[in-house]
């Protein structure tokens, strides 16, 4: 997606050979026009997938997921990282090791929002080692629902997440595929 590539080239900051900072438009400050274009592109790519719900993880997945949900006319659920006093029922949950924070945490979704009839599109901001995606897949399976596919804003193709999802047979659509961050330079696939 050219507009996203341009934004990453112009405003992305390479923190290391492994980490790209995009807090100017995705992870802290949000560019609504770009998020709308990203949501529209996910909607176009998954138009034939029979999607009934979108699932993401708080916080950075929410903006692109909501824009996709608006276009597709389906609800958006974000897995919560912190237990809330208002979430009292038995939750569907999975542990996820955070690539950027280097800590393990539990993410959870209320079973009230997912059923075995649902075909779920997973949307997330980054795909690195795939831990976040695998946790969401686990939760969706616990609900007996089907994974329709995964929409990723920025995939770092040099890490293992994409290959694992491909091997598991999931459809993955990434709007930017970063091949390398070596030498402080973003190279796209
Ligand atoms: P994974 O679970 O695939 O290893 O990592 C995905 C999660 O880690 C994303 O939801 C994102 O929040 C975070 N993440 C992974 N790599 C990067 C990165 O290079 N930059 C930023 N800003 N976040 C990342």
CSV table of C-alpha atoms and ligand atoms in Angstrom, one decimal:
chain,number,residue,atom,x,y,z
A,1,UNK,CA,0.0,0.0,0.0
A,2,UNK,CA,1.9,3.0,-1.3
A,3,UNK,CA,0.5,5.7,1.1
A,4,UNK,CA,1.6,3.5,4.0
A,5,UNK,CA,5.1,2.9,2.5
A,6,UNK,CA,5.5,6.6,2.0
A,7,UNK,CA,4.5,7.4,5.6
A,8,UNK,CA,6.9,4.7,7.0
A,9,UNK,CA,9.7,6.1,4.8
A,10,UNK,CA,9.1,9.7,5.8
A,11,UNK,CA,8.0,9.4,9.5
A,12,UNK,CA,9.1,5.9,10.7
A,13,UNK,CA,12.1,5.8,13.0
A,14,UNK,CA,14.4,2.7,12.9
A,15,UNK,CA,15.2,2.1,16.6
A,16,UNK,CA,17.3,-1.1,15.9
A,17,UNK,CA,17.7,-3.8,13.3
A,18,UNK,CA,14.5,-5.3,14.9
A,19,UNK,CA,12.3,-2.4,15.9
A,20,UNK,CA,10.5,0.2,13.9
A,21,UNK,CA,8.9,3.2,15.7
A,22,UNK,CA,5.8,4.5,14.1
A,23,UNK,CA,4.4,6.6,16.9
A,24,UNK,CA,3.9,9.6,14.6
A,25,UNK,CA,0.9,8.0,12.8
A,26,UNK,CA,0.0,4.6,14.3
A,27,UNK,CA,1.2,3.8,17.9
A,28,UNK,CA,0.7,7.1,19.7
A,29,UNK,CA,-0.4,9.9,17.5
A,30,UNK,CA,-2.8,8.6,14.9
A,31,UNK,CA,-3.3,9.7,11.3
A,32,UNK,CA,-7.1,9.3,10.8
A,33,UNK,CA,-7.0,9.7,7.0
A,34,UNK,CA,-4.3,7.0,6.8
A,35,UNK,CA,-6.3,4.7,9.2
A,36,UNK,CA,-9.4,5.2,7.0
A,37,UNK,CA,-7.4,4.2,3.9
A,38,UNK,CA,-6.0,1.2,5.8
A,39,UNK,CA,-9.4,0.1,7.0
A,40,UNK,CA,-10.8,0.4,3.4
A,41,UNK,CA,-8.0,-1.7,2.0
A,42,UNK,CA,-8.6,-4.5,4.6
A,43,UNK,CA,-12.3,-4.3,3.7
A,44,UNK,CA,-11.5,-4.7,0.0
A,45,UNK,CA,-9.0,-7.5,0.5
A,46,UNK,CA,-11.4,-9.5,2.8
A,47,UNK,CA,-14.7,-8.6,1.0
A,48,UNK,CA,-15.2,-12.2,-0.1
A,49,UNK,CA,-14.3,-13.8,3.3
A,50,UNK,CA,-17.7,-13.7,5.0
A,51,UNK,CA,-16.4,-11.8,8.0
A,52,UNK,CA,-18.9,-11.3,10.8
A,53,UNK,CA,-16.5,-9.8,13.5
A,54,UNK,CA,-13.1,-8.2,13.7
A,55,UNK,CA,-10.8,-9.0,16.7
A,56,UNK,CA,-7.7,-7.0,17.6
A,57,UNK,CA,-5.6,-6.3,20.7
A,58,UNK,CA,-5.6,-3.0,22.7
A,59,UNK,CA,-4.3,-0.4,22.1
A,60,UNK,CA,-2.6,0.1,18.7
A,61,UNK,CA,-4.8,-2.4,16.8
A,62,UNK,CA,-8.0,-0.5,17.6
A,63,UNK,CA,-7.7,2.3,15.1
A,64,UNK,CA,-7.2,0.3,11.9
A,65,UNK,CA,-9.6,-2.4,13.2
A,66,UNK,CA,-12.4,0.2,13.8
A,67,UNK,CA,-11.9,1.7,10.3
A,68,UNK,CA,-12.1,-1.8,8.7
A,69,UNK,CA,-15.2,-2.6,10.8
A,70,UNK,CA,-16.9,0.6,9.7
A,71,UNK,CA,-16.4,-0.2,6.1
A,72,UNK,CA,-17.4,-3.9,6.4
A,73,UNK,CA,-20.4,-3.2,8.7
A,74,UNK,CA,-19.2,-5.6,11.4
A,75,UNK,CA,-18.5,-5.2,15.2
A,76,UNK,CA,-14.9,-4.8,16.4
A,77,UNK,CA,-13.7,-6.5,19.6
A,78,UNK,CA,-10.4,-5.7,21.2
A,79,UNK,CA,-8.8,-8.2,23.5
A,80,UNK,CA,-8.1,-6.5,26.8
A,81,UNK,CA,-4.7,-6.7,28.5
A,82,UNK,CA,-5.9,-5.6,31.9
A,83,UNK,CA,-8.5,-7.2,34.0
A,84,UNK,CA,-11.5,-4.9,34.5
A,85,UNK,CA,-13.9,-5.0,37.4
A,86,UNK,CA,-16.7,-4.9,34.9
A,87,UNK,CA,-15.5,-8.0,33.2
A,88,UNK,CA,-16.7,-10.5,35.8
A,89,UNK,CA,-17.7,-13.6,33.7
A,90,UNK,CA,-15.4,-16.4,32.7
A,91,UNK,CA,-13.2,-14.9,30.1
A,92,UNK,CA,-11.6,-16.5,27.0
A,93,UNK,CA,-7.9,-15.8,27.5
A,94,UNK,CA,-4.4,-16.6,26.3
A,95,UNK,CA,-0.9,-15.6,27.3
A,96,UNK,CA,1.2,-13.5,25.0
A,97,UNK,CA,4.9,-12.6,25.2
A,98,UNK,CA,5.3,-9.0,24.1
A,99,UNK,CA,8.1,-8.4,21.6
A,100,UNK,CA,8.5,-4.7,22.4
A,101,UNK,CA,7.9,-4.9,26.2
A,102,UNK,CA,9.6,-8.3,26.8
A,103,UNK,CA,7.1,-9.4,29.3
A,104,UNK,CA,4.4,-12.1,29.3
A,105,UNK,CA,0.8,-10.9,29.8
A,106,UNK,CA,-2.7,-12.3,29.5
A,107,UNK,CA,-5.2,-11.0,27.0
A,108,UNK,CA,-8.9,-11.7,27.3
A,109,UNK,CA,-12.2,-11.4,25.5
A,110,UNK,CA,-15.7,-12.0,27.0
A,111,UNK,CA,-17.4,-15.1,25.6
A,112,UNK,CA,-20.5,-13.0,25.2
A,113,UNK,CA,-19.0,-11.3,22.1
A,114,UNK,CA,-17.9,-14.4,20.1
A,115,UNK,CA,-19.9,-17.5,19.1
A,116,UNK,CA,-19.3,-20.6,17.0
A,117,UNK,CA,-21.1,-18.9,14.1
A,118,UNK,CA,-18.6,-16.1,13.8
A,119,UNK,CA,-16.0,-15.8,11.0
A,120,UNK,CA,-13.4,-13.6,12.5
A,121,UNK,CA,-10.9,-11.2,10.8
A,122,UNK,CA,-7.9,-10.5,13.1
A,123,UNK,CA,-6.3,-7.1,12.6
A,124,UNK,CA,-3.1,-5.9,14.3
A,125,UNK,CA,-0.6,-3.0,13.9
A,126,UNK,CA,2.5,-5.2,13.7
A,127,UNK,CA,3.4,-8.8,12.9
A,128,UNK,CA,6.8,-9.7,14.3
A,129,UNK,CA,7.1,-13.2,15.9
A,130,UNK,CA,3.4,-13.8,15.8
A,131,UNK,CA,2.8,-14.2,19.5
A,132,UNK,CA,-0.1,-11.6,19.6
A,133,UNK,CA,-1.7,-13.2,16.5
A,134,UNK,CA,-1.4,-16.7,17.9
A,135,UNK,CA,-3.0,-15.6,21.2
A,136,UNK,CA,-5.9,-14.1,19.3
A,137,UNK,CA,-6.3,-17.3,17.2
A,138,UNK,CA,-6.3,-19.4,20.5
A,139,UNK,CA,-9.1,-17.2,21.9
A,140,UNK,CA,-11.2,-17.4,18.7
A,141,UNK,CA,-10.8,-21.2,18.7
A,142,UNK,CA,-11.8,-21.4,22.4
A,143,UNK,CA,-15.1,-19.7,21.3
A,144,UNK,CA,-15.6,-22.3,18.6
A,145,UNK,CA,-15.4,-19.5,16.0
A,146,UNK,CA,-13.5,-19.6,12.6
A,147,UNK,CA,-10.5,-17.4,11.7
A,148,UNK,CA,-11.3,-15.8,8.3
A,149,UNK,CA,-7.8,-14.4,8.0
A,150,UNK,CA,-5.3,-11.8,9.4
A,151,UNK,CA,-4.9,-8.2,8.3
A,152,UNK,CA,-1.6,-6.7,9.4
A,153,UNK,CA,-0.6,-3.1,9.0
A,154,UNK,CA,3.1,-3.6,9.1
A,155,UNK,CA,4.7,-7.1,8.8
A,156,UNK,CA,8.4,-7.5,9.6
A,157,UNK,CA,9.0,-10.4,7.3
A,158,UNK,CA,12.5,-11.1,8.7
A,159,UNK,CA,10.9,-12.3,11.9
A,160,UNK,CA,9.1,-15.7,12.2
A,161,UNK,CA,5.4,-14.7,12.6
A,162,UNK,CA,4.5,-14.7,9.0
A,163,UNK,CA,6.1,-18.0,8.1
A,164,UNK,CA,4.3,-19.7,11.0
A,165,UNK,CA,0.9,-18.4,10.1
A,166,UNK,CA,1.5,-19.4,6.4
A,167,UNK,CA,2.5,-22.9,7.6
A,168,UNK,CA,-0.7,-23.1,9.6
A,169,UNK,CA,-2.7,-22.3,6.5
A,170,UNK,CA,-4.0,-18.9,7.5
A,171,UNK,CA,-4.6,-16.1,5.0
A,172,UNK,CA,-2.4,-13.2,5.9
A,173,UNK,CA,-2.7,-9.8,4.2
A,174,UNK,CA,0.0,-7.3,5.2
A,175,UNK,CA,-0.2,-3.7,3.9
A,176,UNK,CA,3.5,-3.1,4.3
A,177,UNK,CA,6.1,-5.9,4.3
A,178,UNK,CA,9.4,-4.8,5.8
A,179,UNK,CA,12.2,-7.1,4.6
A,180,UNK,CA,14.9,-5.4,6.6
A,181,UNK,CA,15.7,-2.6,9.0
A,182,UNK,CA,19.5,-3.1,8.8
A,183,UNK,CA,21.7,0.0,8.9
A,184,UNK,CA,18.7,2.1,10.0
A,185,UNK,CA,17.1,1.8,6.5
A,186,UNK,CA,13.6,0.4,5.9
A,187,UNK,CA,13.6,-2.0,2.9
A,188,UNK,CA,10.3,-3.2,1.7
A,189,UNK,CA,9.7,-6.7,0.2
B,1,LIG,P1,4.5,-10.3,17.8
B,1,LIG,O1,3.5,-10.8,18.8
B,1,LIG,O2,4.1,-10.6,16.4
B,1,LIG,O3,5.9,-10.8,18.1
B,1,LIG,O4,4.5,-8.7,17.9
B,1,LIG,C1,3.4,-8.0,17.6
B,1,LIG,C2,3.1,-6.9,18.6
B,1,LIG,O5,4.3,-6.4,19.1
B,1,LIG,C3,2.4,-5.8,17.9
B,1,LIG,O6,1.0,-5.9,18.4
B,1,LIG,C4,3.1,-4.6,18.3
B,1,LIG,O7,2.4,-3.9,19.4
B,1,LIG,C5,4.4,-5.0,18.9
B,1,LIG,N1,5.6,-4.8,17.9
B,1,LIG,C6,6.3,-5.8,17.3
B,1,LIG,N2,7.3,-5.3,16.6
B,1,LIG,C7,7.2,-4.0,16.7
B,1,LIG,C8,7.9,-2.9,16.1
B,1,LIG,O8,8.9,-3.0,15.4
B,1,LIG,N3,7.5,-1.6,16.4
B,1,LIG,C9,6.4,-1.4,17.2
B,1,LIG,N4,6.1,-0.1,17.4
B,1,LIG,N5,5.7,-2.4,17.8
B,1,LIG,C10,6.1,-3.7,17.5
